[in-house]
Amino acid sequence: MYAFEYHRPASVAEAVRLLREKPEAKLLAGGHTLIPTLKQRLAQPSDLVDLGGIAELRGIREEGGALVIGAATPHGEVETSDLVRRTIPALAHLAGEIGDPQVRNRGTIGGSIANNDPAADWPAAVLGLGATVRTDRREIAADDFFTGMFETALEADEIVTAVVFPRPRRAAYAKFPNPASRYAMVGVFVAETDGGVRVAVTGAAPCVFRLTALERALAANFAPEAVDGVTVDASELNSDIHASADYRAHLVKVMAKRAIASALG
Amino acid sequence: MPRVVMRVNGKEVSGEVEPRTLLVEFLREHLGLTGTHVGCDTSQCGCCVVHLDGRSVKSCTVLAVQCEGAEVLTIEGLARNGELHPIQRAFHECHGLQCGFCTPGMIMSALELLQRHPAPTEPQVRAWLEGNLCRCTGYHNIVRAILQAAEEMRQAPRPAA
């Protein structure tokens, strides 16, 4: 690791002020992407602004029928939360499939979506449920938040404070994990919401995306068989040492079927 | 250099560390607590697992400065008055270790499992050990040891470690 200065602000406002003062600073949430990145000297921030001391960023609560998860809430808390299991069990299931127990004790939902790793799980849930990302200054719809590989709509000095998930009628997530890293080679989140059916795919392409052809098919018939009539275009998908684009296209349909079957319970 | 103060195995400790110092480096190199091992140094193998405020974490992926004011428990903090913790004893009795390198992390990981689930099923134990790798591949006896320790701890609970 290159050397850096460390700050532990007690409030979001103070963290924003630090980011403005130190243009080469990075935010530190759970650290389970950032610290390995620093160890490999793939990044050289001048300062780390640790969000771990800001109590207002942590916790899970209901707000007007929606589920609000604080940005610094670790995956393990979402996995084991009675409130999450009662209201949107698909989120508890998704959180429980991230990494391993020790990773889940540290990694956070806010860190995951702000990083927007193409193979991360949380972006699928945020986009699949049509959630709203709350920041220190505004609310961003999921459809506008994830803009590209490791890119989001966040400004350089903007901090995610919470994610607001509307309650779906039913939802589920199915993931084909890489056997070594547990990152999604393909993950599909399916939700039937008040605003219609939404399907979000992670792990398959440079950025999480909605599979609108399947959304239309499921709107007509919310059943695993609906997947059969949908074509997944492999030309837009990733090929790497783990899987070819064609294989990922195949996995999208398999995972979609499993997610739908699971949502039907 | 920043000064960091935390409690390790019930005792207050402090040290001057560079911000980039990892918790595992602080434990091993500043405090001499070399029971916590560094295996992969990439958050995968689990040899460096310790408890931070009651939750198991990979201490190669936590900065020492993040632990200001925190409660840390390492493998050295488990035995009481020379008597092994039931999980340590079970690893010994069930032959739950071969080379022993992964053992401290396995035991610290198992401790959180048994605190959360005093009566885990075998699949639960195996799933929980997802983040702990044994290169001797001695998993069967590790799982047996944890199940035996669970039973013993249910019969004779001791105050929280």
Tab-separated table of C-alpha atoms in Angstrom:
chain	number	residue	atom	x	y	z
A	1	MET	CA	0.000	0.000	0.000
A	2	TYR	CA	1.122	3.539	-0.682
A	3	ALA	CA	0.932	5.828	2.316
A	4	PHE	CA	-2.196	7.948	2.910
A	5	GLU	CA	-3.713	10.166	5.562
A	6	TYR	CA	-6.648	8.748	7.514
A	7	HIS	CA	-9.771	10.603	8.677
A	8	ARG	CA	-12.702	9.328	10.688
A	9	PRO	CA	-15.467	11.937	10.517
A	10	ALA	CA	-18.466	11.700	12.841
A	11	SER	CA	-21.023	13.049	10.370
A	12	VAL	CA	-21.848	12.919	6.666
A	13	ALA	CA	-21.429	16.711	6.423
A	14	GLU	CA	-17.890	16.463	7.786
A	15	ALA	CA	-17.097	13.637	5.352
A	16	VAL	CA	-18.324	15.739	2.416
A	17	ARG	CA	-16.206	18.660	3.617
A	18	LEU	CA	-13.125	16.399	3.731
A	19	LEU	CA	-13.811	15.157	0.196
A	20	ARG	CA	-13.983	18.763	-1.020
A	21	GLU	CA	-10.765	19.731	0.768
A	22	LYS	CA	-8.839	16.702	-0.455
A	23	PRO	CA	-9.545	16.097	-4.134
A	24	GLU	CA	-7.472	12.904	-4.165
A	25	ALA	CA	-9.318	11.397	-1.205
A	26	LYS	CA	-11.319	8.168	-1.307
A	27	LEU	CA	-14.181	7.048	0.900
A	28	LEU	CA	-13.612	3.941	3.001
A	29	ALA	CA	-16.773	1.953	3.832
A	30	GLY	CA	-16.343	-1.769	4.623
A	31	GLY	CA	-13.024	-1.717	2.804
A	32	HIS	CA	-13.425	-5.124	1.202
A	33	THR	CA	-12.818	-3.813	-2.278
A	34	LEU	CA	-10.777	-0.728	-1.470
A	35	ILE	CA	-8.195	-2.265	0.883
A	36	PRO	CA	-7.333	-5.137	-1.522
A	37	THR	CA	-7.088	-2.526	-4.311
A	38	LEU	CA	-4.700	-0.433	-2.229
A	39	LYS	CA	-2.624	-3.494	-1.364
A	40	GLN	CA	-2.100	-4.151	-5.051
A	41	ARG	CA	-1.163	-0.505	-5.537
A	42	LEU	CA	-3.915	-0.139	-8.111
A	43	ALA	CA	-4.960	3.124	-6.475
A	44	GLN	CA	-3.079	5.850	-4.662
A	45	PRO	CA	-5.489	8.088	-2.764
A	46	SER	CA	-3.920	10.885	-0.740
A	47	ASP	CA	-6.469	10.435	2.039
A	48	LEU	CA	-8.997	7.878	3.219
A	49	VAL	CA	-12.219	9.189	4.706
A	50	ASP	CA	-13.591	6.371	6.856
A	51	LEU	CA	-17.401	6.257	7.020
A	52	GLY	CA	-17.315	3.650	9.798
A	53	GLY	CA	-17.771	6.182	12.567
A	54	ILE	CA	-20.980	7.742	11.238
A	55	ALA	CA	-23.903	6.218	13.128
A	56	GLU	CA	-26.558	7.837	10.905
A	57	LEU	CA	-25.379	5.727	7.945
A	58	ARG	CA	-26.137	2.426	9.617
A	59	GLY	CA	-29.335	0.517	10.223
A	60	ILE	CA	-32.452	-0.924	8.629
A	61	ARG	CA	-35.920	0.551	9.036
A	62	GLU	CA	-39.357	0.818	7.463
A	63	GLU	CA	-40.410	4.156	6.060
A	64	GLY	CA	-43.868	4.608	4.572
A	65	GLY	CA	-44.087	0.990	3.465
A	66	ALA	CA	-40.588	0.999	1.954
A	67	LEU	CA	-37.509	-0.691	3.393
A	68	VAL	CA	-34.627	1.695	4.028
A	69	ILE	CA	-31.130	0.260	4.419
A	70	GLY	CA	-28.411	2.615	5.634
A	71	ALA	CA	-25.411	2.786	3.326
A	72	ALA	CA	-22.908	1.558	5.929
A	73	THR	CA	-25.011	-1.454	6.925
A	74	PRO	CA	-22.964	-4.637	6.434
A	75	HIS	CA	-24.352	-7.437	4.257
A	76	GLY	CA	-24.485	-9.752	7.285
A	77	GLU	CA	-26.948	-7.452	9.053
A	78	VAL	CA	-29.232	-7.451	6.028
A	79	GLU	CA	-28.944	-11.239	5.769
A	80	THR	CA	-30.033	-11.795	9.363
A	81	SER	CA	-32.493	-8.906	9.780
A	82	ASP	CA	-35.979	-10.071	10.796
A	83	LEU	CA	-37.423	-6.929	9.217
A	84	VAL	CA	-35.785	-7.670	5.860
A	85	ARG	CA	-36.798	-11.336	5.994
A	86	ARG	CA	-40.380	-10.322	6.684
A	87	THR	CA	-40.670	-7.519	4.132
A	88	ILE	CA	-38.328	-8.331	1.202
A	89	PRO	CA	-36.844	-11.781	1.867
A	90	ALA	CA	-35.103	-11.754	-1.532
A	91	LEU	CA	-32.737	-9.091	-0.149
A	92	ALA	CA	-31.786	-11.217	2.867
A	93	HIS	CA	-31.153	-14.131	0.516
A	94	LEU	CA	-29.015	-12.011	-1.818
A	95	ALA	CA	-26.997	-10.541	1.067
A	96	GLY	CA	-26.350	-14.036	2.428
A	97	GLU	CA	-24.800	-15.139	-0.851
A	98	ILE	CA	-22.161	-12.408	-0.943
A	99	GLY	CA	-18.598	-13.595	-0.268
A	100	ASP	CA	-18.246	-15.408	3.048
A	101	PRO	CA	-19.336	-14.623	6.630
A	102	GLN	CA	-16.288	-12.467	7.356
A	103	VAL	CA	-16.730	-10.469	4.151
A	104	ARG	CA	-20.425	-10.034	5.009
A	105	ASN	CA	-19.479	-8.728	8.458
A	106	ARG	CA	-17.560	-5.837	6.883
A	107	GLY	CA	-18.741	-5.163	3.329
A	108	THR	CA	-21.574	-2.647	2.994
A	109	ILE	CA	-24.451	-2.038	0.587
A	110	GLY	CA	-23.401	1.585	0.031
A	111	GLY	CA	-19.834	0.607	-0.776
A	112	SER	CA	-21.027	-2.082	-3.162
A	113	ILE	CA	-23.309	0.146	-5.211
A	114	ALA	CA	-20.943	3.135	-5.217
A	115	ASN	CA	-18.185	0.874	-6.552
A	116	ASN	CA	-20.579	-0.717	-9.087
A	117	ASP	CA	-18.445	-3.750	-9.783
A	118	PRO	CA	-19.933	-5.475	-12.858
A	119	ALA	CA	-20.120	-8.749	-10.892
A	120	ALA	CA	-21.478	-7.386	-7.596
A	121	ASP	CA	-24.841	-8.613	-6.275
A	122	TRP	CA	-26.379	-5.463	-4.796
A	123	PRO	CA	-26.726	-3.573	-8.098
A	124	ALA	CA	-29.070	-6.342	-9.304
A	125	ALA	CA	-31.388	-5.848	-6.329
A	126	VAL	CA	-31.301	-2.053	-6.497
A	127	LEU	CA	-32.106	-2.027	-10.214
A	128	GLY	CA	-34.426	-5.046	-10.063
A	129	LEU	CA	-36.641	-3.513	-7.400
A	130	GLY	CA	-36.504	-0.010	-8.868
A	131	ALA	CA	-35.019	1.264	-5.622
A	132	THR	CA	-33.997	4.842	-4.907
A	133	VAL	CA	-30.457	5.736	-3.897
A	134	ARG	CA	-30.419	8.459	-1.268
A	135	THR	CA	-27.308	10.628	-1.031
A	136	ASP	CA	-26.237	13.586	1.086
A	137	ARG	CA	-27.919	15.925	-1.425
A	138	ARG	CA	-30.556	14.159	-3.538
A	139	GLU	CA	-32.410	10.996	-4.462
A	140	ILE	CA	-31.361	9.043	-7.561
A	141	ALA	CA	-33.586	6.455	-9.225
A	142	ALA	CA	-31.880	3.090	-9.765
A	143	ASP	CA	-32.481	3.416	-13.522
A	144	ASP	CA	-30.283	6.543	-13.512
A	145	PHE	CA	-27.710	5.436	-10.933
A	146	PHE	CA	-25.651	2.704	-12.610
A	147	THR	CA	-24.075	4.365	-15.630
A	148	GLY	CA	-21.263	2.012	-16.699
A	149	MET	CA	-18.459	-0.274	-15.595
A	150	PHE	CA	-17.433	0.891	-12.102
A	151	GLU	CA	-19.311	4.121	-12.888
A	152	THR	CA	-22.330	5.694	-11.249
A	153	ALA	CA	-24.221	8.982	-11.327
A	154	LEU	CA	-22.515	10.026	-8.071
A	155	GLU	CA	-20.543	13.248	-8.103
A	156	ALA	CA	-16.948	13.203	-6.849
A	157	ASP	CA	-17.891	14.609	-3.444
A	158	GLU	CA	-21.265	12.878	-3.090
A	159	ILE	CA	-21.954	10.204	-0.461
A	160	VAL	CA	-24.618	7.487	-0.564
A	161	THR	CA	-26.532	7.575	2.716
A	162	ALA	CA	-29.201	4.891	2.195
A	163	VAL	CA	-31.070	2.785	-0.324
A	164	VAL	CA	-34.870	2.907	-0.305
A	165	PHE	CA	-36.471	-0.327	-1.540
A	166	PRO	CA	-40.174	-0.314	-2.389
A	167	ARG	CA	-41.887	-3.530	-1.343
A	168	PRO	CA	-42.550	-5.777	-4.345
A	169	ARG	CA	-45.485	-8.167	-4.658
A	170	ARG	CA	-42.888	-10.883	-5.072
A	171	ALA	CA	-39.208	-11.031	-5.891
A	172	ALA	CA	-36.245	-13.378	-5.968
A	173	TYR	CA	-32.577	-13.500	-6.883
A	174	ALA	CA	-30.705	-16.410	-8.445
A	175	LYS	CA	-26.971	-16.351	-8.864
A	176	PHE	CA	-24.350	-18.536	-10.476
A	177	PRO	CA	-21.330	-17.723	-8.321
A	178	ASN	CA	-17.769	-17.990	-9.463
A	179	PRO	CA	-16.609	-20.993	-7.429
A	180	ALA	CA	-13.488	-19.218	-6.152
A	181	SER	CA	-14.543	-15.618	-5.572
A	182	ARG	CA	-18.335	-16.040	-5.078
A	183	TYR	CA	-18.823	-13.010	-7.296
A	184	ALA	CA	-21.711	-13.445	-9.712
A	185	MET	CA	-20.764	-14.937	-13.058
A	186	VAL	CA	-24.421	-14.244	-13.717
A	187	GLY	CA	-27.035	-13.067	-11.236
A	188	VAL	CA	-30.667	-12.360	-12.105
A	189	PHE	CA	-33.063	-10.419	-9.898
A	190	VAL	CA	-36.736	-10.726	-10.797
A	191	ALA	CA	-39.467	-8.628	-9.206
A	192	GLU	CA	-43.171	-8.113	-9.694
A	193	THR	CA	-43.745	-4.578	-8.450
A	194	ASP	CA	-46.673	-2.167	-8.404
A	195	GLY	CA	-45.045	-0.532	-11.427
A	196	GLY	CA	-44.736	-3.763	-13.400
A	197	VAL	CA	-42.263	-6.619	-13.773
A	198	ARG	CA	-38.562	-5.791	-13.535
A	199	VAL	CA	-35.616	-8.049	-14.355
A	200	ALA	CA	-32.031	-6.982	-13.617
A	201	VAL	CA	-28.925	-8.915	-14.642
A	202	THR	CA	-25.505	-8.585	-13.007
A	203	GLY	CA	-22.179	-10.314	-13.676
A	204	ALA	CA	-22.907	-10.791	-17.365
A	205	ALA	CA	-22.038	-7.437	-18.911
A	206	PRO	CA	-19.847	-4.397	-18.140
A	207	CYS	CA	-22.696	-2.971	-16.038
A	208	VAL	CA	-25.894	-4.266	-14.440
A	209	PHE	CA	-28.784	-3.971	-16.930
A	210	ARG	CA	-32.508	-4.598	-17.284
A	211	LEU	CA	-33.632	-7.432	-19.522
A	212	THR	CA	-36.654	-5.676	-20.975
A	213	ALA	CA	-37.605	-8.472	-23.380
A	214	LEU	CA	-38.049	-10.808	-20.424
A	215	GLU	CA	-39.906	-8.130	-18.458
A	216	ARG	CA	-42.475	-7.959	-21.264
A	217	ALA	CA	-42.763	-11.742	-21.453
A	218	LEU	CA	-43.225	-12.010	-17.694
A	219	ALA	CA	-45.817	-9.245	-17.661
A	220	ALA	CA	-47.933	-11.499	-19.888
A	221	ASN	CA	-47.082	-14.710	-18.056
A	222	PHE	CA	-45.130	-14.658	-14.788
A	223	ALA	CA	-43.823	-18.212	-15.066
A	224	PRO	CA	-40.457	-19.898	-15.743
A	225	GLU	CA	-41.672	-21.005	-19.203
A	226	ALA	CA	-41.890	-17.362	-20.268
A	227	VAL	CA	-38.070	-17.351	-20.439
A	228	ASP	CA	-38.083	-19.873	-23.300
A	229	GLY	CA	-39.388	-17.384	-25.828
A	230	VAL	CA	-36.800	-14.705	-25.002
A	231	THR	CA	-33.476	-14.324	-26.796
A	232	VAL	CA	-30.475	-13.052	-24.840
A	233	ASP	CA	-28.003	-11.273	-27.112
A	234	ALA	CA	-24.524	-12.600	-26.299
A	235	SER	CA	-22.780	-9.893	-28.330
A	236	GLU	CA	-23.329	-7.431	-25.460
A	237	LEU	CA	-22.006	-9.787	-22.763
A	238	ASN	CA	-18.570	-10.337	-21.213
A	239	SER	CA	-16.128	-13.047	-22.217
A	240	ASP	CA	-13.287	-13.746	-19.788
A	241	ILE	CA	-11.335	-16.615	-18.227
A	242	HIS	CA	-14.417	-17.599	-16.222
A	243	ALA	CA	-17.010	-17.847	-18.980
A	244	SER	CA	-17.627	-17.017	-22.618
A	245	ALA	CA	-20.339	-14.575	-23.643
A	246	ASP	CA	-22.402	-17.430	-25.085
A	247	TYR	CA	-22.207	-19.352	-21.839
A	248	ARG	CA	-23.210	-16.242	-19.893
A	249	ALA	CA	-26.181	-15.738	-22.232
A	250	HIS	CA	-27.223	-19.303	-21.458
A	251	LEU	CA	-26.757	-18.746	-17.724
A	252	VAL	CA	-28.934	-15.621	-17.836
A	253	LYS	CA	-31.884	-17.739	-18.950
A	254	VAL	CA	-31.182	-20.511	-16.448
A	255	MET	CA	-30.810	-18.077	-13.551
A	256	ALA	CA	-33.904	-16.166	-14.678
A	257	LYS	CA	-35.956	-19.368	-14.596
A	258	ARG	CA	-34.680	-20.227	-11.150
A	259	ALA	CA	-35.409	-16.729	-9.869
A	260	ILE	CA	-38.961	-16.805	-11.242
A	261	ALA	CA	-39.615	-20.249	-9.770
A	262	SER	CA	-38.260	-19.034	-6.457
A	263	ALA	CA	-40.398	-15.865	-6.556
A	264	LEU	CA	-43.477	-18.026	-7.146
A	265	GLY	CA	-42.342	-19.902	-4.056
B	1	MET	CA	1.998	8.829	13.121
B	2	PRO	CA	-1.492	8.331	14.505
B	3	ARG	CA	-1.844	6.659	17.851
B	4	VAL	CA	-4.393	3.869	18.068
B	5	VAL	CA	-5.938	2.538	21.264
B	6	MET	CA	-8.015	-0.633	21.403
B	7	ARG	CA	-8.719	-3.549	23.691
B	8	VAL	CA	-7.126	-6.830	22.641
B	9	ASN	CA	-8.058	-9.989	24.547
B	10	GLY	CA	-9.463	-7.866	27.362
B	11	LYS	CA	-6.408	-5.640	27.797
B	12	GLU	CA	-6.070	-2.061	26.631
B	13	VAL	CA	-3.232	-1.707	24.132
B	14	SER	CA	-1.959	1.198	22.089
B	15	GLY	CA	0.621	1.917	19.472
B	16	GLU	CA	1.774	4.420	16.925
B	17	VAL	CA	0.981	3.132	13.462
B	18	GLU	CA	1.032	4.349	9.918
B	19	PRO	CA	-2.562	4.589	8.630
B	20	ARG	CA	-1.768	1.832	6.109
B	21	THR	CA	-0.906	-0.647	8.880
B	22	LEU	CA	-3.247	-3.627	8.749
B	23	LEU	CA	-4.880	-4.932	11.913
B	24	VAL	CA	-3.046	-8.243	11.455
B	25	GLU	CA	0.284	-6.420	11.220
B	26	PHE	CA	-0.519	-4.487	14.379
B	27	LEU	CA	-1.386	-7.711	16.210
B	28	ARG	CA	1.623	-9.666	15.022
B	29	GLU	CA	4.366	-7.070	14.722
B	30	HIS	CA	3.461	-4.463	17.322
B	31	LEU	CA	1.873	-6.694	19.954
B	32	GLY	CA	3.753	-9.929	19.209
B	33	LEU	CA	0.493	-11.891	18.962
B	34	THR	CA	1.631	-14.225	16.211
B	35	GLY	CA	-1.172	-16.748	16.689
B	36	THR	CA	-3.116	-14.871	14.030
B	37	HIS	CA	-1.639	-15.939	10.711
B	38	VAL	CA	-1.310	-14.313	7.316
B	39	GLY	CA	-2.076	-16.830	4.603
B	40	CYS	CA	-3.168	-15.294	1.326
B	41	ASP	CA	-3.197	-11.614	2.327
B	42	THR	CA	-6.105	-11.190	-0.124
B	43	SER	CA	-9.216	-11.703	2.099
B	44	GLN	CA	-9.769	-15.228	0.868
B	45	CYS	CA	-8.110	-17.870	3.059
B	46	GLY	CA	-9.329	-16.877	6.520
B	47	CYS	CA	-6.081	-17.670	8.380
B	48	CYS	CA	-6.166	-14.142	9.827
B	49	VAL	CA	-9.705	-14.238	11.251
B	50	VAL	CA	-10.125	-12.454	14.586
B	51	HIS	CA	-13.187	-10.982	16.294
B	52	LEU	CA	-13.755	-7.242	16.052
B	53	ASP	CA	-16.502	-6.027	18.368
B	54	GLY	CA	-17.912	-9.543	18.507
B	55	ARG	CA	-17.914	-10.295	14.792
B	56	SER	CA	-15.390	-12.408	12.913
B	57	VAL	CA	-13.368	-10.440	10.369
B	58	LYS	CA	-10.353	-10.963	8.170
B	59	SER	CA	-7.701	-8.889	9.893
B	60	CYS	CA	-5.679	-8.614	6.676
B	61	THR	CA	-8.499	-6.461	5.288
B	62	VAL	CA	-9.011	-4.072	8.196
B	63	LEU	CA	-6.756	-1.133	8.997
B	64	ALA	CA	-5.489	-0.871	12.553
B	65	VAL	CA	-6.676	2.754	12.698
B	66	GLN	CA	-10.232	1.585	11.940
B	67	CYS	CA	-10.158	-0.315	15.239
B	68	GLU	CA	-9.770	2.740	17.463
B	69	GLY	CA	-11.739	2.043	20.622
B	70	ALA	CA	-12.732	-1.432	19.456
B	71	GLU	CA	-12.709	-4.774	21.220
B	72	VAL	CA	-10.505	-7.353	19.474
B	73	LEU	CA	-10.348	-11.038	20.350
B	74	THR	CA	-7.579	-13.256	18.944
B	75	ILE	CA	-6.798	-16.949	19.309
B	76	GLU	CA	-4.523	-16.064	22.238
B	77	GLY	CA	-7.546	-14.781	24.146
B	78	LEU	CA	-9.539	-18.021	24.121
B	79	ALA	CA	-7.831	-20.211	26.709
B	80	ARG	CA	-8.632	-19.414	30.350
B	81	ASN	CA	-6.098	-20.042	33.105
B	82	GLY	CA	-4.219	-22.490	30.933
B	83	GLU	CA	-7.370	-24.390	30.004
B	84	LEU	CA	-8.175	-24.603	26.305
B	85	HIS	CA	-11.456	-23.261	24.980
B	86	PRO	CA	-13.883	-26.102	24.119
B	87	ILE	CA	-13.382	-25.403	20.399
B	88	GLN	CA	-9.603	-25.630	20.776
B	89	ARG	CA	-9.947	-28.850	22.747
B	90	ALA	CA	-12.289	-30.346	20.156
B	91	PHE	CA	-9.851	-29.554	17.326
B	92	HIS	CA	-7.193	-31.384	19.333
B	93	GLU	CA	-9.387	-34.378	20.125
B	94	CYS	CA	-10.951	-34.730	16.668
B	95	HIS	CA	-7.663	-34.302	14.847
B	96	GLY	CA	-9.033	-31.087	13.356
B	97	LEU	CA	-5.602	-29.902	12.304
B	98	GLN	CA	-2.714	-31.241	10.324
B	99	CYS	CA	-0.121	-28.533	9.638
B	100	GLY	CA	-2.074	-26.143	11.861
B	101	PHE	CA	-1.630	-23.032	9.773
B	102	CYS	CA	-5.344	-22.400	9.140
B	103	THR	CA	-6.359	-23.466	12.666
B	104	PRO	CA	-6.466	-20.103	14.472
B	105	GLY	CA	-8.698	-18.663	11.746
B	106	MET	CA	-10.879	-21.777	11.661
B	107	ILE	CA	-11.391	-21.606	15.418
B	108	MET	CA	-12.138	-17.874	15.500
B	109	SER	CA	-14.577	-18.307	12.638
B	110	ALA	CA	-16.227	-21.296	14.341
B	111	LEU	CA	-16.566	-19.262	17.530
B	112	GLU	CA	-18.849	-16.734	15.863
B	113	LEU	CA	-20.885	-19.535	14.293
B	114	LEU	CA	-21.455	-21.176	17.681
B	115	GLN	CA	-22.275	-17.854	19.318
B	116	ARG	CA	-24.957	-17.262	16.692
B	117	HIS	CA	-26.095	-20.865	16.260
B	118	PRO	CA	-25.380	-23.008	19.324
B	119	ALA	CA	-26.740	-26.126	17.584
B	120	PRO	CA	-25.639	-25.908	13.950
B	121	THR	CA	-26.274	-28.672	11.456
B	122	GLU	CA	-23.346	-30.126	9.545
B	123	PRO	CA	-24.318	-28.274	6.332
B	124	GLN	CA	-24.507	-25.046	8.349
B	125	VAL	CA	-20.964	-25.604	9.630
B	126	ARG	CA	-19.688	-26.328	6.136
B	127	ALA	CA	-21.422	-23.271	4.679
B	128	TRP	CA	-20.103	-21.063	7.471
B	129	LEU	CA	-16.506	-22.152	6.730
B	130	GLU	CA	-16.779	-20.793	3.196
B	131	GLY	CA	-14.141	-18.170	3.976
B	132	ASN	CA	-11.635	-20.493	5.661
B	133	LEU	CA	-9.349	-22.583	3.500
B	134	CYS	CA	-7.381	-25.624	4.728
B	135	ARG	CA	-4.642	-26.533	2.304
B	136	CYS	CA	-4.180	-29.892	4.025
B	137	THR	CA	-7.863	-30.400	3.044
B	138	GLY	CA	-8.666	-31.626	6.524
B	139	TYR	CA	-12.221	-30.353	6.396
B	140	HIS	CA	-14.026	-33.482	7.624
B	141	ASN	CA	-12.292	-33.444	10.985
B	142	ILE	CA	-12.587	-29.674	11.270
B	143	VAL	CA	-16.353	-30.001	10.853
B	144	ARG	CA	-16.450	-32.880	13.353
B	145	ALA	CA	-14.496	-30.786	15.834
B	146	ILE	CA	-16.892	-27.857	15.544
B	147	LEU	CA	-19.928	-30.114	15.968
B	148	GLN	CA	-18.352	-31.735	19.016
B	149	ALA	CA	-17.479	-28.351	20.501
B	150	ALA	CA	-21.046	-27.168	19.904
B	151	GLU	CA	-22.424	-30.074	21.856
B	152	GLU	CA	-19.971	-29.586	24.678
B	153	MET	CA	-20.665	-25.852	24.867
B	154	ARG	CA	-24.415	-26.483	24.997
B	155	GLN	CA	-23.971	-28.863	27.912
B	156	ALA	CA	-21.504	-26.726	29.825
B	157	PRO	CA	-21.853	-23.128	28.707
B	158	ARG	CA	-19.099	-20.858	29.831
B	159	PRO	CA	-19.239	-17.087	30.040
B	160	ALA	CA	-18.801	-15.373	26.673
B	161	ALA	CA	-15.221	-15.713	25.479
